[in-house]
mmCIF file of C-alpha atoms in Angstrom:
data_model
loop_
_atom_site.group_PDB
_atom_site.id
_atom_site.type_symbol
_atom_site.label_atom_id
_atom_site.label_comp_id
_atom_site.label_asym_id
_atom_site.label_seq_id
_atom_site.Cartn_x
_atom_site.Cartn_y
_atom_site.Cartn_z
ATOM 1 C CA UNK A 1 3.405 -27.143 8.577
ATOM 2 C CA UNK A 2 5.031 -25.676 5.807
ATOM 3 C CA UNK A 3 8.837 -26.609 5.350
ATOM 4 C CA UNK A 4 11.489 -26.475 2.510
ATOM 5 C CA UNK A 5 12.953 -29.581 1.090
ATOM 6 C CA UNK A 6 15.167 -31.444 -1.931
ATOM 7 C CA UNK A 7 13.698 -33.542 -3.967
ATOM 8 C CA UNK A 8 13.961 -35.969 -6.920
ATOM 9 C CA UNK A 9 10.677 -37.191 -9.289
ATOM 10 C CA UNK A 10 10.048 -40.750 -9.330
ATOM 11 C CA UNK A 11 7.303 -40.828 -10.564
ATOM 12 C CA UNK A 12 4.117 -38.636 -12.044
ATOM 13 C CA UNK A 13 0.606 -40.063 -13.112
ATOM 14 C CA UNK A 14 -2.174 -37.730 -14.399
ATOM 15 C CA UNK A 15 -5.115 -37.712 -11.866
ATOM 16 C CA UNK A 16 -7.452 -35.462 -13.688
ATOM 17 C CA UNK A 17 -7.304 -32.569 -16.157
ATOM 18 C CA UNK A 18 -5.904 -30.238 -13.520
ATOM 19 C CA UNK A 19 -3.710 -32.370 -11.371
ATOM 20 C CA UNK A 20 -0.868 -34.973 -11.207
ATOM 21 C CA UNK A 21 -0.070 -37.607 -8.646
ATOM 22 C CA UNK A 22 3.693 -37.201 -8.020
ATOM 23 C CA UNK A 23 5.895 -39.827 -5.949
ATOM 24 C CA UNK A 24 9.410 -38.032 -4.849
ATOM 25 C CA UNK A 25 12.299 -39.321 -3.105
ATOM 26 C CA UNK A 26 12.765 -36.168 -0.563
ATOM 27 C CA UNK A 27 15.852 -35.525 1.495
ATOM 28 C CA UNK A 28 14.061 -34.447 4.568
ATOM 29 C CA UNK A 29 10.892 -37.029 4.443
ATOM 30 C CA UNK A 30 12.267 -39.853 2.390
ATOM 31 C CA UNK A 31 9.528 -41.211 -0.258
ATOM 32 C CA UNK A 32 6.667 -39.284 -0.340
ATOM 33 C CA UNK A 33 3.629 -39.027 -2.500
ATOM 34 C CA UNK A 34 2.287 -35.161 -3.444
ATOM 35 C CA UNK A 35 -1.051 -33.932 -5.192
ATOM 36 C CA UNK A 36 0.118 -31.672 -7.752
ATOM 37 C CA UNK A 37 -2.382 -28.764 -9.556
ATOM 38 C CA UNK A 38 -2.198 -26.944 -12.643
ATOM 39 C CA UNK A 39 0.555 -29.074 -13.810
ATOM 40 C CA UNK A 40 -1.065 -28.724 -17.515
ATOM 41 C CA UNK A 41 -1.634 -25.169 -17.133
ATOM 42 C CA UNK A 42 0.124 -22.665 -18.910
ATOM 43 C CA UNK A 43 0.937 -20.081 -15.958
ATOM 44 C CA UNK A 44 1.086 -22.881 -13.357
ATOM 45 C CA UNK A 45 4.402 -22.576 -10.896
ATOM 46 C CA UNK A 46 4.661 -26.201 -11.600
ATOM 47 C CA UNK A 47 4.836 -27.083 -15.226
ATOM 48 C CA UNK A 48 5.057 -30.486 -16.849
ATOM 49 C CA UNK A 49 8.743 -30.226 -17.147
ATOM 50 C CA UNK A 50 9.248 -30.249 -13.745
ATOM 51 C CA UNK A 51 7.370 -33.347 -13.355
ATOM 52 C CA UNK A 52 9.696 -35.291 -15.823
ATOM 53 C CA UNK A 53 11.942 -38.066 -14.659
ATOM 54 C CA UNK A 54 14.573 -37.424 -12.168
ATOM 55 C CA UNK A 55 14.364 -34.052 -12.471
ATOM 56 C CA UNK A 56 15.894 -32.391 -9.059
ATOM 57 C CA UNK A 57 13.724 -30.114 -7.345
ATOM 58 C CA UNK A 58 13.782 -27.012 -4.683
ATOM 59 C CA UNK A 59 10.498 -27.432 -3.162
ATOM 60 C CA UNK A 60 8.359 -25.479 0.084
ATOM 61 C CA UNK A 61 5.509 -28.094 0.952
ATOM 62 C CA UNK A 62 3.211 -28.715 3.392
ATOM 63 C CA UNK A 63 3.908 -32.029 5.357
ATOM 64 C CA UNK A 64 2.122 -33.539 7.928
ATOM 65 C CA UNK A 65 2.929 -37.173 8.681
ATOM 66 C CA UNK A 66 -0.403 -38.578 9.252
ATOM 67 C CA UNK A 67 -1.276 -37.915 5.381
ATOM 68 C CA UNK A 68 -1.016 -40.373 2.489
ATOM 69 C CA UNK A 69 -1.245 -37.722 0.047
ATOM 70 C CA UNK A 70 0.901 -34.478 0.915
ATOM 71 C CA UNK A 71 0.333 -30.867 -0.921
ATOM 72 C CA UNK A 72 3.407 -28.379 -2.473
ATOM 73 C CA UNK A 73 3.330 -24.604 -2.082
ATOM 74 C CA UNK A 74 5.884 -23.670 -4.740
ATOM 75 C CA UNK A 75 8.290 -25.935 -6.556
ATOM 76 C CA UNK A 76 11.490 -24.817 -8.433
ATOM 77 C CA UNK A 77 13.894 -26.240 -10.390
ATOM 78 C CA UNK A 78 16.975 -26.876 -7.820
ATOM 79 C CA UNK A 79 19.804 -28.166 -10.320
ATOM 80 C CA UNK A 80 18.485 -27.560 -14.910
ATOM 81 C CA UNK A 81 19.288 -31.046 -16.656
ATOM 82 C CA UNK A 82 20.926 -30.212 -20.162
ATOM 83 C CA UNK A 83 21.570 -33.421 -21.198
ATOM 84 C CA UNK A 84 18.399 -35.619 -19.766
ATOM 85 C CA UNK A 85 15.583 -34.083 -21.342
ATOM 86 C CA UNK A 86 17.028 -33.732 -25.052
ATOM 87 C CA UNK A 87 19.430 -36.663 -25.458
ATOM 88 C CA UNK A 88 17.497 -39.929 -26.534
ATOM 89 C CA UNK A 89 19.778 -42.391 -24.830
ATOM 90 C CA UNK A 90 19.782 -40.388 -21.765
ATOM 91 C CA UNK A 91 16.223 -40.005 -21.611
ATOM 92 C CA UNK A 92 15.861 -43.428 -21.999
ATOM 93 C CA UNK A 93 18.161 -44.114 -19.090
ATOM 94 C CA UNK A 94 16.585 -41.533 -16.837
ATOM 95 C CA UNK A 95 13.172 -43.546 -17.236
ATOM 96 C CA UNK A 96 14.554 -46.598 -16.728
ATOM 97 C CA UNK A 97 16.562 -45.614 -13.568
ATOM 98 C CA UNK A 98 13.282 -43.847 -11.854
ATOM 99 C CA UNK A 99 11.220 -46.887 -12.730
ATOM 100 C CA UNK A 100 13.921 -48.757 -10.359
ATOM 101 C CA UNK A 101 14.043 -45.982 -7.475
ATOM 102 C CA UNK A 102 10.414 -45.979 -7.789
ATOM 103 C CA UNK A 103 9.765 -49.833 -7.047
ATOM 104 C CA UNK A 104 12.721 -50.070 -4.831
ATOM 105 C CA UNK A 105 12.717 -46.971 -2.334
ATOM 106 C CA UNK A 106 9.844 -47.417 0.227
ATOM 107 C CA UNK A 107 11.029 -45.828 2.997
ATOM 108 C CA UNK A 108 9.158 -42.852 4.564
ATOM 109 C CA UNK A 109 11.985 -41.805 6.445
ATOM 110 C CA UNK A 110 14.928 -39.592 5.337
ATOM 111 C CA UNK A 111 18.443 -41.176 3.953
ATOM 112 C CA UNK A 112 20.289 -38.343 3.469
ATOM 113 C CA UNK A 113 23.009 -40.924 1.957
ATOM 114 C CA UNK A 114 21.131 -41.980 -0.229
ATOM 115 C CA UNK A 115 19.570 -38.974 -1.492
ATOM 116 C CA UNK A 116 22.952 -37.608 -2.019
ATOM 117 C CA UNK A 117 24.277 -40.474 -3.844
ATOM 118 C CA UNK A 118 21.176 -39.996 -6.313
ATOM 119 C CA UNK A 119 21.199 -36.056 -7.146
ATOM 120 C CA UNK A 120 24.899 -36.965 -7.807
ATOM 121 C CA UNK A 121 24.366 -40.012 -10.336
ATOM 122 C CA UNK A 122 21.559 -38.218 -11.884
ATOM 123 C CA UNK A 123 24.295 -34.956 -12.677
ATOM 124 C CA UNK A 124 26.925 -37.836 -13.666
ATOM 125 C CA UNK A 125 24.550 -39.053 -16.340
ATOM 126 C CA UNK A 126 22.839 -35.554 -17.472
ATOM 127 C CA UNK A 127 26.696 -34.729 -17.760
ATOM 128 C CA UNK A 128 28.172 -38.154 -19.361
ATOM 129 C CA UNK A 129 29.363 -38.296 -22.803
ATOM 130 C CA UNK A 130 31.251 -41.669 -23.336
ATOM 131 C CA UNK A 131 30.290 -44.796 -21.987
ATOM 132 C CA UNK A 132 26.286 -44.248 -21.812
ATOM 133 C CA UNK A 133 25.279 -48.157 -22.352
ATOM 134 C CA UNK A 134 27.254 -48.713 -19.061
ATOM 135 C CA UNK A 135 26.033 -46.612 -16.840
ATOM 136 C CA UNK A 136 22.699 -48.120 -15.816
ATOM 137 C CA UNK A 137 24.961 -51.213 -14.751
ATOM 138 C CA UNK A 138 27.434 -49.415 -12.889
ATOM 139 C CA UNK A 139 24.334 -46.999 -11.286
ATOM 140 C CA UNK A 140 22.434 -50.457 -10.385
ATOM 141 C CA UNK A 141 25.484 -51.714 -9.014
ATOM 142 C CA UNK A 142 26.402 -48.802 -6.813
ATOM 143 C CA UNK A 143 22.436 -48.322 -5.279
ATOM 144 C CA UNK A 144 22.899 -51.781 -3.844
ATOM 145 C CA UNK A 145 24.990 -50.200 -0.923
ATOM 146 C CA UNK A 146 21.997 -47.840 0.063
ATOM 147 C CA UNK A 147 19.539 -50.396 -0.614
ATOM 148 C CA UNK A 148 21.321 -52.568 1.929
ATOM 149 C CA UNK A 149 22.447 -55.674 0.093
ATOM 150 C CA UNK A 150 25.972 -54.807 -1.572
ATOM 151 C CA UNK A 151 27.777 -57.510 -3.122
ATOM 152 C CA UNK A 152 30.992 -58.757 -1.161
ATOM 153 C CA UNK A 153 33.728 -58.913 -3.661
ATOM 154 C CA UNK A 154 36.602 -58.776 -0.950
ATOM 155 C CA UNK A 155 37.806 -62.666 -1.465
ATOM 156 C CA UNK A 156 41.327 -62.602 -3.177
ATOM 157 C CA UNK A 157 40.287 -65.990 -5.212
ATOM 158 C CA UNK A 158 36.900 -66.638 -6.734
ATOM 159 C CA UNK A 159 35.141 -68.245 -9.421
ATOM 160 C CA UNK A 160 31.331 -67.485 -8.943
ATOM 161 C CA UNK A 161 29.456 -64.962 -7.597
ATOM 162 C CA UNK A 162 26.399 -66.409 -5.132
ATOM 163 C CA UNK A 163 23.290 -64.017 -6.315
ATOM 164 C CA UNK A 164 21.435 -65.668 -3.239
ATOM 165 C CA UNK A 165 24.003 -64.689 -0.504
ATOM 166 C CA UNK A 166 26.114 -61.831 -2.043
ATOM 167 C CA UNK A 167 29.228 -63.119 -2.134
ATOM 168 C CA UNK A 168 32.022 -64.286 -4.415
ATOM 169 C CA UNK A 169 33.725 -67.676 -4.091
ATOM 170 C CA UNK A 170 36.027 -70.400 -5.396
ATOM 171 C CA UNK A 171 33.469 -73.029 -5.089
ATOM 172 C CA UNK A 172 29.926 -73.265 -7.106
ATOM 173 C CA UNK A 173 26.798 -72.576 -4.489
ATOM 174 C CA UNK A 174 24.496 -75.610 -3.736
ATOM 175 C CA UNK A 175 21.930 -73.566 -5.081
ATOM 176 C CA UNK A 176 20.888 -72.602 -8.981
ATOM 177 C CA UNK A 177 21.066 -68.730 -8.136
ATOM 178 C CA UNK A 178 24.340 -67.680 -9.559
ATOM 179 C CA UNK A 179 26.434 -66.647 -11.784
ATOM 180 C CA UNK A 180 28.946 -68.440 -14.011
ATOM 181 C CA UNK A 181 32.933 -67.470 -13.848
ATOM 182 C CA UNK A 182 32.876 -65.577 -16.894
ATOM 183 C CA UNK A 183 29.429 -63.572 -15.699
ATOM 184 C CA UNK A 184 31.478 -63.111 -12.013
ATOM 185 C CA UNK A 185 34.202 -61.216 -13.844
ATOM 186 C CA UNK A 186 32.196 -58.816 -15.514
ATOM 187 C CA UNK A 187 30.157 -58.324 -12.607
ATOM 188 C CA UNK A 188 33.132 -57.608 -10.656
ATOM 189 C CA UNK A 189 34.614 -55.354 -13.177
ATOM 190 C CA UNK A 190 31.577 -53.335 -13.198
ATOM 191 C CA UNK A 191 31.502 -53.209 -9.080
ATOM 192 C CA UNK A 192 34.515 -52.140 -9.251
ATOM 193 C CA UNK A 193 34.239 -49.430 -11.693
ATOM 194 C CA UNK A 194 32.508 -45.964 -11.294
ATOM 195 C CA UNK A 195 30.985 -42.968 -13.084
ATOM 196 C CA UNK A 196 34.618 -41.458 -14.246
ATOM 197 C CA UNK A 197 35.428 -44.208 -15.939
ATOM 198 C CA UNK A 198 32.738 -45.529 -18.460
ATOM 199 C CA UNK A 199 34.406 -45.514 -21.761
ATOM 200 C CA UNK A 200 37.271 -47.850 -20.309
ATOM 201 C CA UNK A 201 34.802 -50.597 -19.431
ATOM 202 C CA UNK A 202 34.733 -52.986 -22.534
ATOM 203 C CA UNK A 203 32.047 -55.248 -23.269
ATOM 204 C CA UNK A 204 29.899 -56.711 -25.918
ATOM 205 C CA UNK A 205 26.152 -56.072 -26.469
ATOM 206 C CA UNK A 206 25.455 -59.777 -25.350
ATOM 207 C CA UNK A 207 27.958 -59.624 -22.281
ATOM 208 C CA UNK A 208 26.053 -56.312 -20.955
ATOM 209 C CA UNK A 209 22.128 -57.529 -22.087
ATOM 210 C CA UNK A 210 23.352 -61.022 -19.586
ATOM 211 C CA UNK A 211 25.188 -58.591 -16.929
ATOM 212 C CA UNK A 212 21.613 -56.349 -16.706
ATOM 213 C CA UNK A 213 19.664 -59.897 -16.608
ATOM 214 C CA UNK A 214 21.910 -61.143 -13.804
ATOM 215 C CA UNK A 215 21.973 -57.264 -11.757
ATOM 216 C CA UNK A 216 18.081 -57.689 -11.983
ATOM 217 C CA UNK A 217 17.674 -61.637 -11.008
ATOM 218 C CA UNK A 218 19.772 -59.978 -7.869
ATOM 219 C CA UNK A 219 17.117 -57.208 -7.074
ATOM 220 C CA UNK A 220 14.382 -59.861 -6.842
ATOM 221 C CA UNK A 221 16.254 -62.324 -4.745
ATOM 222 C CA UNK A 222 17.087 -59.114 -1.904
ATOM 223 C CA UNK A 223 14.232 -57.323 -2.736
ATOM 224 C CA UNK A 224 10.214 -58.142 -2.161
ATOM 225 C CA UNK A 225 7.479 -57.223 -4.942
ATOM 226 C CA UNK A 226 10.363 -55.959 -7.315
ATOM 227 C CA UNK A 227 9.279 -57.602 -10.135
ATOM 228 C CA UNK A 228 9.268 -57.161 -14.496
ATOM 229 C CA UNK A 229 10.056 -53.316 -15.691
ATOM 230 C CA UNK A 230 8.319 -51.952 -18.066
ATOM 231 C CA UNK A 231 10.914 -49.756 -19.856
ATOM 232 C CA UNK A 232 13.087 -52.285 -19.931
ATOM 233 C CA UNK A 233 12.442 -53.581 -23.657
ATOM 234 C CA UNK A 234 12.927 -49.795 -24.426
ATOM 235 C CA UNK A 235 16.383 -50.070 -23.077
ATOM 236 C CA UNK A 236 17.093 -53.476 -25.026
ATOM 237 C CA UNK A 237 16.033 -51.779 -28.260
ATOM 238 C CA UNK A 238 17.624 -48.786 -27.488
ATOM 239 C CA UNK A 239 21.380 -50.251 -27.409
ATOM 240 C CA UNK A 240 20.859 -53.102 -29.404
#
């Protein structure tokens, strides 16, 4: 059945000279996995471009949910990135964010939450001009509510945040999974902060490389099979 929907690219890998394998996080069908044709062709509808990372696309496809591998009839660009595709840093980020959609977002079944909360972020960084080597931390931060394991920050008193459990608290967790009081501050400053306000949030290079290290040690603990990203070392060498 042919049907219109919004979508975001999580992830493309060349199949053959003519066509691409294409995961997208879809606002009517959730995740969902698309054989794409004439990709590398000149006059193709779809072009390369539109298979880049997080790109946001307006899409009429053909969906049947008993198939692994579902077809598009036309694809168009639904919202043009200016800043993504030409700004290194950017760039960088976009690749680093899809690589974490990709391994986290399983679900076959809409969120339209979630989906919202993306096509915004991705605008918020395509549009962002101060405050760039914060923004994956703040973005990874922020997912956690639509992944379904936000942190609880709500205690008035605290000293350590439990990466196991999700919470804050004045006393140090029987376990070796979390953070120390000077990592639970800037892990709560960063919870607490959001897209508008970037530049304000002050920390050093070593303070943010330990913040990432501690955001992803809290992935693996909530998630299963989320394990080492490769464009990671791109992003170390890319602020440090």
């Amino acid at each position: 059945m042919l049907q219109k929907t919004n979508g975001i690219i999580l992830h493309s890998l060349k199949y053959s000279d003519s066509a691409n394998i294409v995961t997208i996080f879809t606002s009517e069908f959730g995740r969902v996995v698309y054989m794409v044709h004439g990709a590398n062709k000149k006059k193709s509808k779809c072009r390369n471009a539109f298979l880049q990372a997080l790109t946001i696309l307006d899409m009429d496809v053909y969906h049947s949910p008993n198939k692994t591998i579902q077809s598009i009839k036309d694809i168009r660009i639904a919202f043009p990135l200016t800043g993504i595709p030409y700004h290194p840093i950017k760039n960088s980020l976009a690749l680093f964010i899809s690589e974490v959609l990709y391994r986290c977002i399983k679900q076959t079944d809409p969120d339209e939450n979630m989906y919202y909360f993306l096509e915004n972020s991705i605008q918020a960084l395509d549009c962002c001009e101060e405050g760039l080597a914060n923004f994956h931390l703040v973005f990874l931060l922020k997912l956690t509510r639509y992944l379904g394991f936000e942190p609880n920050i709500e205690a008035e008193q605290f000293k350590y945040f439990d990466l196991m459990n999700g919470v804050v608290s004045v006393s140090k967790p029987i376990h070796n999974h979390y953070l120390t009081p000077e990592s639970t501050d800037n892990f709560v400053l960063i919870m607490q902060a959001d897209f508008t306000n970037l530049k304000t949030i002050s920390l050093h290079r070593e303070e943010r490389y330990k913040l990432l290290e501690n955001i992803i040690e809290y992935y693996k603990l909530h998630l299963t099979d989320f394990y080492g990203l490769n464009s990671l070392p791109i992003l170390h060498a890319l602020f440090d």
